[in-house]
Every structure is written in structure tokens, then in C-alpha cells.
């Protein structure tokens, strides 16, 4: 859009007769007219042009370099035909010139990308052309048994919802004001992909000040009529690799690229339905909820287990992987559940229109497949889809399952404890059976090959757990929400995995070190290295001395390598150059922030329950301290609750009494945080 004039574009939009779209009654006719009026202006100012692009083209390959390469190849052919010293010297000089041009262009490209990228994702998107690429394969659509909507009125899940909630308030969608849509348009992320309608998020946001009023009328008409435009139900699916064998379709997640306009309407529907759902969503859900995260889910799970181990109980956990869970949602059953929760018929009509008659085509290596009808599931990549998935899963918590459950998206963890290993095995097995039955009743398939079980404290159970006649092997460690947990809760395997990933990234960035100034390299370090160390960092506040030292050593290696410092350079100097604190300080800082937020009711209830104020309480200044647990074993001594409480109580009155979270963060920057315990337990004695 080199010749694009924003002022003239907005001026033309101002003169568009938007009211012409609303002379129709049918929502599809209204949308078609509105779309035609909008795209006519877009085509005048930013017409689409076709351009042939080589599949392996790179941004730093300039025409000058290509010309030099062609000359080099021609001189090489001349030399192969007539191998004289003169021809060799001419070829050698041209070859060196090509190498020099490539290095110079690559350096300029890296500096430009590093300094002008607004966020790490934008940089990585431009930087990945320097790395090997991997092919992606599409994922097949799910299938659903042919059942009538009436059959779901007596479905066990629907019955359990009605029995659990009894009489509840009803919910319906309400029209919104112009200012509401204007605000949504102003927050659109312009780097998102363009949907099948060809309207880019960038242009939609730019046009926001001129189209918000007409778009409000369009979205309100959707709410009033209970209809979702057919064009909004088309999507382009890009298969994204997850993990495992790359040739297996089941190892890819289909992410839908939807119409940018439809996502504005989705935001309206989401905001209203989300507020209503907070009244009935279980505390066992941690995915796609404000204030919740993988970190909070992991903390809840492992604090529960540590407390039981500290009481000399045996604990075991099972992680269940669901196959294509988002793609398997039965629309009629979902709508029946929504009805049981109190969603009115008019609102259900709109949601049914949103869910049904969707179609998609898969984009692989730039090639689009034929259109396919989507008969079940919620679109991944949508705004409303994750919330609908949570609502669909919620009633499992109303069943007779008695073990502890933790859900994060399609990851399910069940865990239990008991003084007797045999009783533990029987109880957890019975609960797993109930859980498997619920999944079956709700048309969700368990991926048995990826489901695992683990027993903590080196206990042994009499028999393996069984799911649908499939035995689950006991493992000594497993990956859960991005963290590798082991049966001793030492996180030894996880730390080794973190160090391996960091070393891999360092080796990649080292290739371009000579092209990058040190200040830019520090930005890259903070964007692509530091996050590996800091993922779920509060979970590791009680890390053993040996593992903590291993992390600091790996961090020192990364900084020395990327900043091209000698081995004799002190770690403190490296940290000062990068303008960061030690990893230990940063872990403690993040843990203390969680404590502050918990005390001020800014975290989920299950995190707030980990801390309780001392009896003299909030009213007396200088006494905002928490009750310190009394551990009887190393499990609790190394727990988040104990270590975070101890660090919190050691803070000065001024810091603990900070008036806001931003002030609290700032105050933490002015002090030095470190582990205050001198532990001689097995964890801290281990040799890494």
C-alpha cells in the first residue's frame, strides 16, 4: 500500500450510503450489501494484485545479489569448460563478492527486523526464513453420530446440569451501543491473517472511525434476528504442528482463519456470554479464563499433591489426552447444555446459527483444498470457540467423580491421595472409569497412546490403571502443560530440558551474532532465551540449589555466547550488561507478585486459598503478613506456598503495603531477592 492515502480513504468511507444495506430483512442480504459498499471503497484505494513469489524466496535476497549470483554461476560454467588460472581467479573474485554481498544484506536485514519489530512474534515470523522449514499436513474433519436434538434433552450431562443448578436466571443477548463497537475496532490486532472475505484486519481497524455506526447496526441485527451471516461461517484452516511424528495428521492442530468482521461480532457475543458463564463455570477449569493460566493450574495441582505427601500420604496422577476435542463438540448437545444453564431460545437460535452450516477449506503450502462442510466442533482460532468448549466440558464437574480434577483446554489431569497404596489405586481407577464414561457420553475420544499415569514418592501400586481396556504404563516423568514433572517433584528432568532448549536457541542465534549489534542481541535474548527460563517460574521457587545453579550456569553461557564475552567474564557483569536480575531473583519476584495479587483478590480462588492473613489482619499497618505453613518434609519445604509465604513475610512493611501492583513491582526492583533457607534435604544434596 505504497500509494495508499489514509485521509482520502476515510473521506470516501464517510460518503458511503450505509443505510442502503438495512432496507433488507434477511441478514445475509444486509451483510452482502454492506460488504459490497465497503469493498468498493477498498478496491479503489488498495486493489489486490497478483504476484508470483518463489516458494523459497528470502527477504534479504536483493536484485543486486541475484544478479551477482547469476554472474558467478556463468563464470563457474566458463571455468569448468576451460580450467585456466585466469578463469579461476575471475570466478573466485565473483564468488567472494557474492558471499560479501550476502553477509552485508543479511546483516542489514537482521538489524532492520530486530529494531523495527514491535513484538517477539513479529520478529520470529521474519526471522524464521533463516531456519529450516517443515512441511505441514492437513487434519481430517471429525464425524458425529446422527442424533436428533430432542434426544439430548434427557442426556446425562443435561440432567446433571439441571439437578445441580436447579432454577437459575435466564440469559439472552442484548444489542450494543456504537461506542462499544468503536472500542472493539480500535483494539484489532493488525498482524492477524485475512479471512476468506478478503477484508484485512489492518484496513478494518483503519476504517473503524467511519464504519463503527453501520457495523453496530449490522451486529445488532444479528442479535435481534438470531442469525449469523453465511459468509461469516467460512474459514481457511491452517494445520499447525504440535508434537510427535510430523507425518501423522493427528499431530497437527487445525487453526481457523476467520473473517475479521465476524470476529468483531464474536467479541460482542463472547463478552456477554462470558459474564453469564462465570456464575456456573467450575473452579476446576483453568483454560481461557481471565486471571487463569498454565502457571496457576500447575500450582494448584502440585500444591495439592505436596500437601498430601507432606502428610505421608501416597499420591498418583493421570493425564488424559483427548483426540481432536475441539473438533468433536456435538452442536445439539452443546445447545442443550446451554439451555439447561439458562440460555433463552432467542439466544440459542443465534448460537445455533453461529455453529451450524459452517464450511472450510484447508491451506497447505499455499494450496487450498475444496470446500468442506463442518458438521461438529467449534472453530479453533475463533473468539467464541474456547468459551463454548469450556461450557461443554463444565458439567463433568457435576458428576460423581470424587478425585481432584484440573482442566486446561483439552488437557485433563486427575489426581488423588491416600495413606494406603491399594486404596489409592482403587479410588483413582474408579474415578478414571467415571471420567472415561463421561467422555464417551459426550462424544469425546480418549487418545490412549498419549494418556499417562505417575505415582509420586516412589510408591508402587498393585496394578496399572486401565482406561477402556487399555493399560496405562507408569512413568517416572511426564509433560504437563509445558512442564516436565517427575515422581519426586524435584523438576530435575524439566530443568535439563529447559537447558537443552536454551542451548539449541543459542546455537541458532550464534549463527547471526556477527550481523547483530550487542544491544539488538540483548533484545533477542530477552525475546527468545529468557522465556524458556521463566515459563511457570513461580512453580520453581523452591528449586534445589544444584538445579538453580544449573539454570544460572546455562544463562551465563547464553549471555557470554550471544554477547561474545570471554569465559572469564563474571556472571554479575553479564547480568548488568543485559540489565536483568538473576534467574533466582526473577523467580522469587514472580512468586511474590502472585502473593500480592492473591491477597488483593486478583487471582483465581484456588490460588487465593493457598494464603491466609495472620489474625491481626489487614487493619493494622505493618502486619500484612501471611500464615507460614509448618512443613514436616522436604515436599512442603520446597513448595510454592511455603517458600512464597516466607519470602513475603521477609519483605519490609512498605513493600507489602504497596498501594498498587505497579508500585509493588517497582519496589521489588529496588531490592535483592534470594533463597533464604539453608536446606540439607535430598533435593538440595543432589548432584546435577
Coordinates of N, CA and C in Angstrom, one line a residue, residues 7 66 95 134 140 142 156 169 188-189 319 325 329 353 357 367 372 402 460 500 508 546 561 563 597 608 623:
X7 N -6.3 9.6 4.5 CA -7.3 10.7 4.6 C -8.3 10.6 3.5
X66 N 21.1 -11.3 -6.6 CA 20.7 -12.3 -7.6 C 21.5 -12.1 -8.9
X95 N 32.8 -15.1 -6.7 CA 32.3 -15.9 -5.6 C 32.4 -15.2 -4.3
X134 N 9.5 -26.8 7.9 CA 8.9 -28.1 8.0 C 7.6 -28.1 7.3
X140 N -7.9 -34.3 9.2 CA -9.2 -34.6 8.7 C -10.3 -34.1 9.6
X142 N -13.8 -34.1 11.8 CA -14.4 -35.1 12.7 C -15.7 -35.5 12.2
X156 N -27.5 -37.5 30.0 CA -27.0 -37.4 31.4 C -26.4 -36.1 31.8
X169 N -31.3 -17.9 36.8 CA -31.7 -16.8 35.9 C -31.5 -17.1 34.5
X188 N -8.3 -4.0 17.4 CA -8.0 -5.1 16.4 C -6.5 -5.2 16.2
X189 N -6.0 -6.4 16.3 CA -4.5 -6.7 16.0 C -4.3 -6.8 14.5
X319 N -2.9 -38.2 33.4 CA -3.2 -37.2 32.4 C -3.9 -37.9 31.3
X325 N -10.4 -32.8 20.4 CA -11.5 -32.4 21.3 C -12.3 -31.2 20.8
X329 N -16.9 -31.5 19.3 CA -18.1 -30.9 20.1 C -19.4 -31.1 19.3
X353 N -27.2 -20.8 14.8 CA -26.8 -20.2 13.5 C -25.3 -20.0 13.4
X357 N -23.8 -25.2 9.7 CA -23.6 -24.9 8.3 C -22.3 -24.1 8.1
X367 N -1.7 -24.0 -1.1 CA -2.7 -24.6 -2.0 C -4.0 -24.8 -1.1
X372 N -15.3 -27.8 2.4 CA -15.8 -29.0 3.2 C -16.8 -28.5 4.2
X402 N -15.0 -38.2 42.4 CA -14.5 -37.7 43.7 C -13.1 -37.3 43.7
X460 N 4.6 -47.7 45.0 CA 4.2 -48.7 43.9 C 2.8 -49.1 44.2
X500 N 18.5 -27.7 27.6 CA 18.7 -28.2 26.2 C 18.1 -27.2 25.2
X508 N 21.4 -21.3 17.4 CA 20.8 -20.7 16.2 C 21.1 -19.2 16.2
X546 N 21.3 -27.2 43.5 CA 22.0 -27.7 42.4 C 21.3 -27.4 41.1
X561 N 27.9 -16.2 25.1 CA 28.0 -16.6 23.7 C 27.3 -15.6 22.8
X563 N 26.7 -12.4 23.5 CA 27.3 -11.1 23.6 C 28.8 -11.1 23.3
X597 N -1.2 -10.4 44.4 CA -2.4 -10.5 43.7 C -3.4 -11.3 44.4
X608 N -5.9 -18.1 45.8 CA -6.1 -17.3 47.0 C -6.2 -18.2 48.2
X623 N 1.4 -5.2 59.4 CA 1.1 -6.6 59.8 C 0.4 -7.4 58.7

